Coordinates of C-alpha atoms in Angstrom, one line a residue:
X1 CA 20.0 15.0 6.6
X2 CA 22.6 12.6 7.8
X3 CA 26.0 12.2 6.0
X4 CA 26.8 10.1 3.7
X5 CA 29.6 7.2 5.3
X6 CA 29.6 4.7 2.4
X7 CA 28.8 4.8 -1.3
X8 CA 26.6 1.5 -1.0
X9 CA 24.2 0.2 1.8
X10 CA 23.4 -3.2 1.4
X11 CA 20.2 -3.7 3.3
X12 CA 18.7 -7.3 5.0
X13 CA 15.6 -7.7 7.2
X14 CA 15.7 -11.2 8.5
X15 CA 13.0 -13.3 10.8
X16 CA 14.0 -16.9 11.9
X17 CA 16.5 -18.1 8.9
X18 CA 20.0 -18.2 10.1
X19 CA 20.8 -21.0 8.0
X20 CA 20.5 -18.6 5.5
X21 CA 21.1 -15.3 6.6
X22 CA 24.7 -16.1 7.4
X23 CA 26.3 -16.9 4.7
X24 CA 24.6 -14.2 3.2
X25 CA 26.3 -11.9 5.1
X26 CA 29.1 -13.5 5.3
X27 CA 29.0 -13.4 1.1
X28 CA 28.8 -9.5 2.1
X29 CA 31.6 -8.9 4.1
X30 CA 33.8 -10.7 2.2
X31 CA 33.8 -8.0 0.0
X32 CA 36.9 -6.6 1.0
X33 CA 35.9 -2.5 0.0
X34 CA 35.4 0.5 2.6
X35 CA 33.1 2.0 0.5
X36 CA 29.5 -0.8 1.6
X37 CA 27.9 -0.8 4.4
X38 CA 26.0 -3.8 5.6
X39 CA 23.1 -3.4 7.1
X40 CA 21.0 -6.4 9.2
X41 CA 17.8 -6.5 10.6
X42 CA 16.4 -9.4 12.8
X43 CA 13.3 -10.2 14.5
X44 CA 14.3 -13.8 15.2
X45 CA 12.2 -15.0 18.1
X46 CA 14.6 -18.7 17.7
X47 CA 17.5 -19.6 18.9
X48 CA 18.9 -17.1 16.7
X49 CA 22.5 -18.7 15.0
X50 CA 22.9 -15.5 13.4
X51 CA 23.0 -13.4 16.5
X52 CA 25.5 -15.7 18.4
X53 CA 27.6 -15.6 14.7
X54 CA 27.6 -11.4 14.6
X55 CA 28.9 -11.5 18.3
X56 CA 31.6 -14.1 17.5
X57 CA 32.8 -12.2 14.4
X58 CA 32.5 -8.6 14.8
X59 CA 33.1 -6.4 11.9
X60 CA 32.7 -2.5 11.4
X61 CA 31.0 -2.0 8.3
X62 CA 28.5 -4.4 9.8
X63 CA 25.7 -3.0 11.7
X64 CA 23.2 -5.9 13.3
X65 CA 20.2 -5.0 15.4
X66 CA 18.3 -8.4 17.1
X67 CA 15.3 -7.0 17.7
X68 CA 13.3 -9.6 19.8
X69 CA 9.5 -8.0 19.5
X70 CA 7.7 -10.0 16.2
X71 CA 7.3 -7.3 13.5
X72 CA 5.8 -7.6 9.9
X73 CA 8.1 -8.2 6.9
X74 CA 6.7 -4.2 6.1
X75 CA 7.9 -3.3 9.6
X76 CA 11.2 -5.3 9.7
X77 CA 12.0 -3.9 6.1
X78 CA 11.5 -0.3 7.0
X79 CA 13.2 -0.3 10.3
X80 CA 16.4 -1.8 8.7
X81 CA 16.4 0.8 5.5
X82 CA 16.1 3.5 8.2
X83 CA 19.6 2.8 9.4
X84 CA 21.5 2.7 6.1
X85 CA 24.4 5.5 5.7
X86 CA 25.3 5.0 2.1
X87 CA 24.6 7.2 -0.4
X88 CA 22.8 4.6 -2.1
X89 CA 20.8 1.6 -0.7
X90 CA 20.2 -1.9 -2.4
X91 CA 18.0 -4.1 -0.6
X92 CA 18.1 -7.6 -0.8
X93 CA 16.9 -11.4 1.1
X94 CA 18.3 -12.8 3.6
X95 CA 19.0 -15.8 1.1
X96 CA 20.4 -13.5 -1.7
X97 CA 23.8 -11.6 -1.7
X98 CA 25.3 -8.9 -4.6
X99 CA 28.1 -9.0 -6.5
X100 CA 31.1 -7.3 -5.5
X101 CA 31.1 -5.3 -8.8
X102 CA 28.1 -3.6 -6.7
X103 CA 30.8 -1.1 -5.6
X104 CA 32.0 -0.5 -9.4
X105 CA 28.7 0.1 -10.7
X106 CA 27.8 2.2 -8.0
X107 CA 30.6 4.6 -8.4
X108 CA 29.4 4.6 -12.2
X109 CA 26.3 5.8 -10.8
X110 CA 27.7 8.6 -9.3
X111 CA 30.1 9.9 -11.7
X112 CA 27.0 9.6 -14.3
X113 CA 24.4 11.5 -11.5
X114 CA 22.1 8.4 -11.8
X115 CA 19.9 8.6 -8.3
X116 CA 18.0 4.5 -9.6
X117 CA 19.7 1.9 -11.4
X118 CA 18.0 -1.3 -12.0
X119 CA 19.8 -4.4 -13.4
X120 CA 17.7 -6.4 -15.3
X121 CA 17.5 -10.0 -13.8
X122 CA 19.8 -12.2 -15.2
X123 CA 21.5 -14.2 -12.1
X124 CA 20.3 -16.4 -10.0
X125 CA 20.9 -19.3 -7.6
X126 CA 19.0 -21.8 -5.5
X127 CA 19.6 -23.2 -2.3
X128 CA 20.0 -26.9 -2.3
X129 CA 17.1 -27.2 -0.2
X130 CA 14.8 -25.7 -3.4
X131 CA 12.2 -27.5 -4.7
X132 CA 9.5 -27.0 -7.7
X133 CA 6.5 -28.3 -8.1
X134 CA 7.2 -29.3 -11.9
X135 CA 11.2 -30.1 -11.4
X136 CA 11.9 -31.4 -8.1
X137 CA 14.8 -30.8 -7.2
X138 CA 16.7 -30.1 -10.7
X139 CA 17.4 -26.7 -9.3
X140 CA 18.9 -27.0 -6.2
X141 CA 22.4 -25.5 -5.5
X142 CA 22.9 -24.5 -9.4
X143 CA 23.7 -21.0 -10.1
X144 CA 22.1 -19.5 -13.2
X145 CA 22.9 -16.6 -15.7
X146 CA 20.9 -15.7 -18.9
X147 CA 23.2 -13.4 -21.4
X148 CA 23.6 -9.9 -20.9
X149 CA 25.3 -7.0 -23.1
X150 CA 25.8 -4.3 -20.3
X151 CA 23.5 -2.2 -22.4
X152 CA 22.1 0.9 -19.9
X153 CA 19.1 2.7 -20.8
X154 CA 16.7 5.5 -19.3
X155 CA 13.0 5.4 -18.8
X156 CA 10.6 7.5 -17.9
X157 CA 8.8 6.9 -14.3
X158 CA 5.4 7.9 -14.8
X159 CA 5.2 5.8 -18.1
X160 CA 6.6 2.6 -16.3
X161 CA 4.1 3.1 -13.2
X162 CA 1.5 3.7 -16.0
X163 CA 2.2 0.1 -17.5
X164 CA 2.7 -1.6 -14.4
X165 CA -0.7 -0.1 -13.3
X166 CA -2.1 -1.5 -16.5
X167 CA -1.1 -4.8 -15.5
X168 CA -2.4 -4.8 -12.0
X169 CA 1.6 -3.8 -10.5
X170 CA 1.9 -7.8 -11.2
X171 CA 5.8 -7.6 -10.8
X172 CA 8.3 -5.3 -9.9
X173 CA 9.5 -5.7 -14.0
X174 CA 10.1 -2.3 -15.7
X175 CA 10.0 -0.1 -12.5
X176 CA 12.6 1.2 -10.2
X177 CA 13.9 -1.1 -7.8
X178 CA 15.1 -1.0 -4.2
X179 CA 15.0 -4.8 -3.5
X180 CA 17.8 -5.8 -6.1
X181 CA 18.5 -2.3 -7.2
X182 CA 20.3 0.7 -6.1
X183 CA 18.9 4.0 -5.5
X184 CA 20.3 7.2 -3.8
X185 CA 19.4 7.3 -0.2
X186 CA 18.6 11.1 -0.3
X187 CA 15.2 9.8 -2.2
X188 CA 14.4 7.5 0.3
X189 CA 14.3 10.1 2.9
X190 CA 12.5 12.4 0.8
X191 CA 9.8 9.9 0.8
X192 CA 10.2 9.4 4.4
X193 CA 10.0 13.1 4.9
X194 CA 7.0 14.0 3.0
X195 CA 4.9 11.2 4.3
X196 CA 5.9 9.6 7.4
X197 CA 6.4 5.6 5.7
X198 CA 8.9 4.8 3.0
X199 CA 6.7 0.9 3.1
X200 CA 3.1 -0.1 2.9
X201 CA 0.7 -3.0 2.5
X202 CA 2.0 -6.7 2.0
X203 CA 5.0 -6.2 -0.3
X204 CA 8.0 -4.3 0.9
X205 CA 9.7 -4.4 -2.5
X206 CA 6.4 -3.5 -4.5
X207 CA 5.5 -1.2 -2.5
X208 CA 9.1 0.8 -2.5
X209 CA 8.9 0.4 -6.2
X210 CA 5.7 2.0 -6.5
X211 CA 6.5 4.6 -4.5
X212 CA 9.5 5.5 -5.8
X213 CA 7.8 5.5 -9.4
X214 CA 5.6 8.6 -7.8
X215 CA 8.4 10.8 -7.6
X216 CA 8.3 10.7 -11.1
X217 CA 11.5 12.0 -13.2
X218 CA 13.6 9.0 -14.5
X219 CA 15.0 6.0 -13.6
X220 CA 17.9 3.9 -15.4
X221 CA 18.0 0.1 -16.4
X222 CA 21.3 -1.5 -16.9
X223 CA 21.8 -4.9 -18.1
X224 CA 24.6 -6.4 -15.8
X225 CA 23.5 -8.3 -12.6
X226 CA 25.7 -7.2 -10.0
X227 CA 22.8 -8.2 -7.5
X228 CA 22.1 -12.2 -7.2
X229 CA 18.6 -13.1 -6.2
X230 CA 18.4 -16.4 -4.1
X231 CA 15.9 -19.1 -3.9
X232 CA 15.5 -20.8 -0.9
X233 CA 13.2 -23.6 0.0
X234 CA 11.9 -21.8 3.3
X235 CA 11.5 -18.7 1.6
X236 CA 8.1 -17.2 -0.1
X237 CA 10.1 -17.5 -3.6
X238 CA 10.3 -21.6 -2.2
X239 CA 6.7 -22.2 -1.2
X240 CA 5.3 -20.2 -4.6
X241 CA 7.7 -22.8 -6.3
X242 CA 6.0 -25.7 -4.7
X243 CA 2.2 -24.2 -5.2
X244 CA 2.2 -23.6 -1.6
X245 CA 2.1 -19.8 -1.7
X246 CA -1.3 -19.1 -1.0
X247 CA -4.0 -19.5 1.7
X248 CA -6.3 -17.7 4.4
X249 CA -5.2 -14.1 5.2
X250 CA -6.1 -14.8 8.8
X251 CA -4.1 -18.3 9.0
X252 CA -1.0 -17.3 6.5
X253 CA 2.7 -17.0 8.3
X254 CA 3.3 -13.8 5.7
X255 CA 0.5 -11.8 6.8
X256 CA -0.1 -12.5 10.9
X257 CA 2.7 -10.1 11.9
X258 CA 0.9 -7.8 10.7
X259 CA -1.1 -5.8 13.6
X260 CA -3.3 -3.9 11.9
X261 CA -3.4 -4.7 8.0
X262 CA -5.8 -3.2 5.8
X263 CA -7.0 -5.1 3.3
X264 CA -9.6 -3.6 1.0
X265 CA -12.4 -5.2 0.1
X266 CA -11.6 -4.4 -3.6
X267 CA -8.7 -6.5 -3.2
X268 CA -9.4 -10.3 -3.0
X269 CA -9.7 -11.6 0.3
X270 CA -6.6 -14.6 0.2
X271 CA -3.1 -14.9 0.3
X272 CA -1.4 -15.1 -3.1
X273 CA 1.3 -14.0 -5.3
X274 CA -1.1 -12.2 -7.3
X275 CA -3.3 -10.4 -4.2
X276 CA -0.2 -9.7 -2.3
X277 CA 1.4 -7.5 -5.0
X278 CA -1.6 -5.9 -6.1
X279 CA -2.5 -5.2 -2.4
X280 CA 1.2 -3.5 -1.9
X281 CA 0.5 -1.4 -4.8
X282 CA -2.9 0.2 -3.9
X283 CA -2.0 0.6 -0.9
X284 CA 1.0 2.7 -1.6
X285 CA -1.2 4.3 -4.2
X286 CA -3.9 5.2 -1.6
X287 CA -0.9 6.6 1.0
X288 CA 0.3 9.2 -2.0
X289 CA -3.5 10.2 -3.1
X290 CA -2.6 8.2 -6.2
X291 CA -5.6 6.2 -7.1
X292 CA -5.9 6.6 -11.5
X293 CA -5.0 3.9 -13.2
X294 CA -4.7 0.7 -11.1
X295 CA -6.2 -2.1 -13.2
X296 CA -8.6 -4.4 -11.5
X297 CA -9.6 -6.1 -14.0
X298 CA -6.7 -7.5 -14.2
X299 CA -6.4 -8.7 -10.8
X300 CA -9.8 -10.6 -11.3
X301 CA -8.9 -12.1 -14.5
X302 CA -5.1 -13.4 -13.3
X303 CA -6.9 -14.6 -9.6
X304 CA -10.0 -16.5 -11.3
X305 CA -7.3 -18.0 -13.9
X306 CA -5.3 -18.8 -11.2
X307 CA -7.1 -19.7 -8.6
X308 CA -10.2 -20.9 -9.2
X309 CA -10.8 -22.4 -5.8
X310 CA -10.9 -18.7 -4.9
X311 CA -13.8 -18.1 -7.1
X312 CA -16.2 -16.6 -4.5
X313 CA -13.6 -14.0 -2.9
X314 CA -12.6 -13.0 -6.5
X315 CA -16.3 -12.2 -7.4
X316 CA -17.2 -10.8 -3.8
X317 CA -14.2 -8.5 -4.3
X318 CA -15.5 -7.7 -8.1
X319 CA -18.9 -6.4 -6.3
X320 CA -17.2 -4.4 -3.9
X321 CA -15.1 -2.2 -6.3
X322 CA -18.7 -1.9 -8.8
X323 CA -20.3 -0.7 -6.0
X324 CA -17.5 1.6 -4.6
X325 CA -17.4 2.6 -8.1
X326 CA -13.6 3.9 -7.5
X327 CA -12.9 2.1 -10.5
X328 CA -14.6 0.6 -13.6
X329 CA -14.7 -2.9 -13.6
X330 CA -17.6 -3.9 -15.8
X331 CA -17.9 -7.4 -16.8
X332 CA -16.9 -7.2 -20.0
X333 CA -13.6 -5.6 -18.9
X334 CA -12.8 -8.8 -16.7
X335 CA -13.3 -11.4 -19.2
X336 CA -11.3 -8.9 -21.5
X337 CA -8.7 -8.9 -18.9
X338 CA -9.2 -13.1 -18.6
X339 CA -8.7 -13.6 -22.4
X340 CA -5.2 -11.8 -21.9
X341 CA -4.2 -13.8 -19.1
X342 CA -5.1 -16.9 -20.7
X343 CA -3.1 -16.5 -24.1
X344 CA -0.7 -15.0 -22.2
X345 CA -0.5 -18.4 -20.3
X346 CA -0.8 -20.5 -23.6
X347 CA 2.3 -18.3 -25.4
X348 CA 4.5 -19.0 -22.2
X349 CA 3.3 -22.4 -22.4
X350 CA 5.2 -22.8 -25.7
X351 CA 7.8 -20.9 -24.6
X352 CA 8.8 -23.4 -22.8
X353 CA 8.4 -26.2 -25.1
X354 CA 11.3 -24.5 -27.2
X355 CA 13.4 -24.6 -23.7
X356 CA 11.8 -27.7 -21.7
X357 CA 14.7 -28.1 -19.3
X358 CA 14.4 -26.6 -15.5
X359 CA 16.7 -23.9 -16.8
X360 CA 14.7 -22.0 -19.6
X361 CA 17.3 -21.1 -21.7
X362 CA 19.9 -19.6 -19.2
X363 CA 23.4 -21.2 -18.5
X364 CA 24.6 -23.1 -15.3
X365 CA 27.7 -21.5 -14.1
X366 CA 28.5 -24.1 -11.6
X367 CA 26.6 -25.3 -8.4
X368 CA 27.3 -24.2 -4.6
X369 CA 26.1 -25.5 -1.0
X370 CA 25.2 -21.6 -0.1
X371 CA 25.1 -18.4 -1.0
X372 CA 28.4 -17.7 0.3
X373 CA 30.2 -19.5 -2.7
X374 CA 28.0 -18.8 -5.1
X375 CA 28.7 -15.5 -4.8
X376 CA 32.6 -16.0 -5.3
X377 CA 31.7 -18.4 -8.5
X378 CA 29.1 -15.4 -9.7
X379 CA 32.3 -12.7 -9.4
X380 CA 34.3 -14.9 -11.4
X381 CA 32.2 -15.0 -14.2
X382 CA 31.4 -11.6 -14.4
X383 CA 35.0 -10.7 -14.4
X384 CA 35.6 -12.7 -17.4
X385 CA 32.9 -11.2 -19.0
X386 CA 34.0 -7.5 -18.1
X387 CA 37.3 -8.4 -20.2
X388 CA 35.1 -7.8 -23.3
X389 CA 33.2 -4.9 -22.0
X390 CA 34.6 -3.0 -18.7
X391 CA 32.7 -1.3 -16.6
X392 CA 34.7 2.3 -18.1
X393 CA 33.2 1.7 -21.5
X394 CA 29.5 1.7 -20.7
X395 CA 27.7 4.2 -21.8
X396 CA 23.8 5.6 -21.7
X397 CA 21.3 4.9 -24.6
X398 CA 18.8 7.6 -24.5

């Protein structure tokens, strides 16, 4: 087992996105601590800005592989946690950056014997180039936070995988996280070790979620975003913003790479939010010999809501799994499952009439032409905030 050389890994797979994928390293190394490791990725076939950048501004916590051969985002994600040497490893986009109270919390981590720590989502910012299909372009460059009380608390894994498996693994919500979360690197190779992939199916940070969640044991949520999603108008985040984030498998830039993708015939045949997820999941499940629990239903009920132009795939997928009979998907059970989705969709509805602005109750912290500075304007913040409640005074709600 290699040696631990850092406390923190931040992780990056990259394809084709320099204009974003350097300033969110550059938001990285400007975190002036020993202890983190950045680690990059990149399968840029381009003219590649961000290789020409690494070469002009060397650094040694930076390690940057340009791997020139087209690789899936599965593939590209792997490859680039296999080379992290920090005792623990957050993964994160190539348009997202952390916080550099990253290092703070992770140390917390380690004094406290926590092996995952997820923060609950509370920060975010969008590139200017961001656009929604309902807003336009209200979002662009603002940097969001929602309150947060730096309240840590511990959950069980096999529960949370139950719930999410309930709910067709529709989200990454509630589970352990490796994209936007921190977990100790010795449980990634234990993974690794026992079953050849640490990644499967469509979704690299589903899919590490899931499989994480199989080790079983606990995992820690902690209510502090030291970790900054990213929203970027070329991104997948971008094009589900716009409605544009579905489509043919066969014709879809997400799923091409792929070389020899299984997709079940259980499992919808498009490209969507929805599908993708729930493909990541069962996929992982299938890999571990995990197959109780995963709720199809669901998946039927949220596609035909959804995406009703996709009504034939949904149904043709509905057949399959009755006549696999892996699962019990009986017609009552879907529309079941479709009445939940669609007061579900009525109550967020309202939701939003009590918040009708773009930003749904959270604050605007200030505005920023990249990641880079939004990262300095997040760490200001934060530290303001740690004045009431430091980092030293947390403590661990059972």
């Amino acid at each position: 087992m290699d040696i631990d050389r850092y406390l923190v890994s931040i992780v990056v797979a990259t394809h084709n996105r320099s204009g974003y994928a350097i300033a969110c390293v550059q938001s990285l190394l400007e975190i002036s601590s020993e202890e983190i490791q950045i680690v990059v990725h990149d399968t840029s076939n381009d003219e590649c800005e961000l290789a020409a950048w690494v070469k002009q501004n060397p650094h040694p916590r930076l390690l940057y592989v340009h791997w020139q051969e087209r690789l899936s985002m599965t593939e590209n994600h792997e490859r680039a946690i296999r080379l992290a040497k920090g005792e623990y490893v957050c993964l994160i986009g190539d348009d997202d950056t952390v916080s550099s109270y990253i290092v703070d919390v992770s140390l917390f981590a380690k004094a406290n014997n926590i092996e995952m720590l997820t923060p609950i989502a509370k920060a975010a910012y969008y590139w200017p180039d961001f656009r929604t299909k309902n807003y336009g372009a209200a979002h662009a460059g603002k940097i969001y936070i929602s309150e947060f009380d730096c309240g840590l608390s511990k959950f069980d894994l096999s529960e949370q995988l139950n719930l999410a498996l309930s709910g067709a693994c529709q989200g990454t919500d509630g589970m352990p996280k490796l994209y936007h979360g921190l977990v100790r690197r010795q449980l990634l190779d234990k993974i690794v070790s026992n079953d050849g992939l640490l990644l499967h199916g469509a979704s690299p940070d589903m899919s590490a979620s899931v499989g994480l969640s199989l080790l079983g044991g606990k995992y820690h949520l902690l209510d502090f975003p030291f970790t900054m999603p990213g929203g970027g108008g070329n991104s997948n985040s971008g094009r589900s913003a716009t409605g544009k984030h579905k489509g043919n498998l066969k014709d879809d830039p997400h799923l091409t790479p792929f070389k020899n993708l299984n997709w079940p015939e259980s499992i919808p045949n498009f490209f969507s939010v929805e599908t993708v997820w729930g493909h990541a999941a069962w996929e992982t499940l299938v890999w571990h010999s995990s197959l109780n629990g995963f709720n199809f239903s669901r998946l039927y009920a949220l596609c035909l809501f959804h995406h009703p132009d996709y009504f034939q795939e949904v149904i043709r997928a509905w057949r399959s799994a009755r006549k696999s009979k892996v699962v019990n998907v009986a017609v009552l059970d879907v529309i079941k499952e479709l009445t939940f989705v669609v007061a579900r969709f009525v109550a967020a509805k309202f939701k939003r009439l009590l918040h009708p602005g773009p930003s749904n109750g959270a604050y605007v912290i200030g505005t920023a032409s990249d990641v880079f500075i939004a990262r300095k304007k997040l760490d200001n913040y934060l530290e303001q905030q740690l004045i009431k409640q430091p980092i030293s005074s947390w403590v661990l709600v059972e």
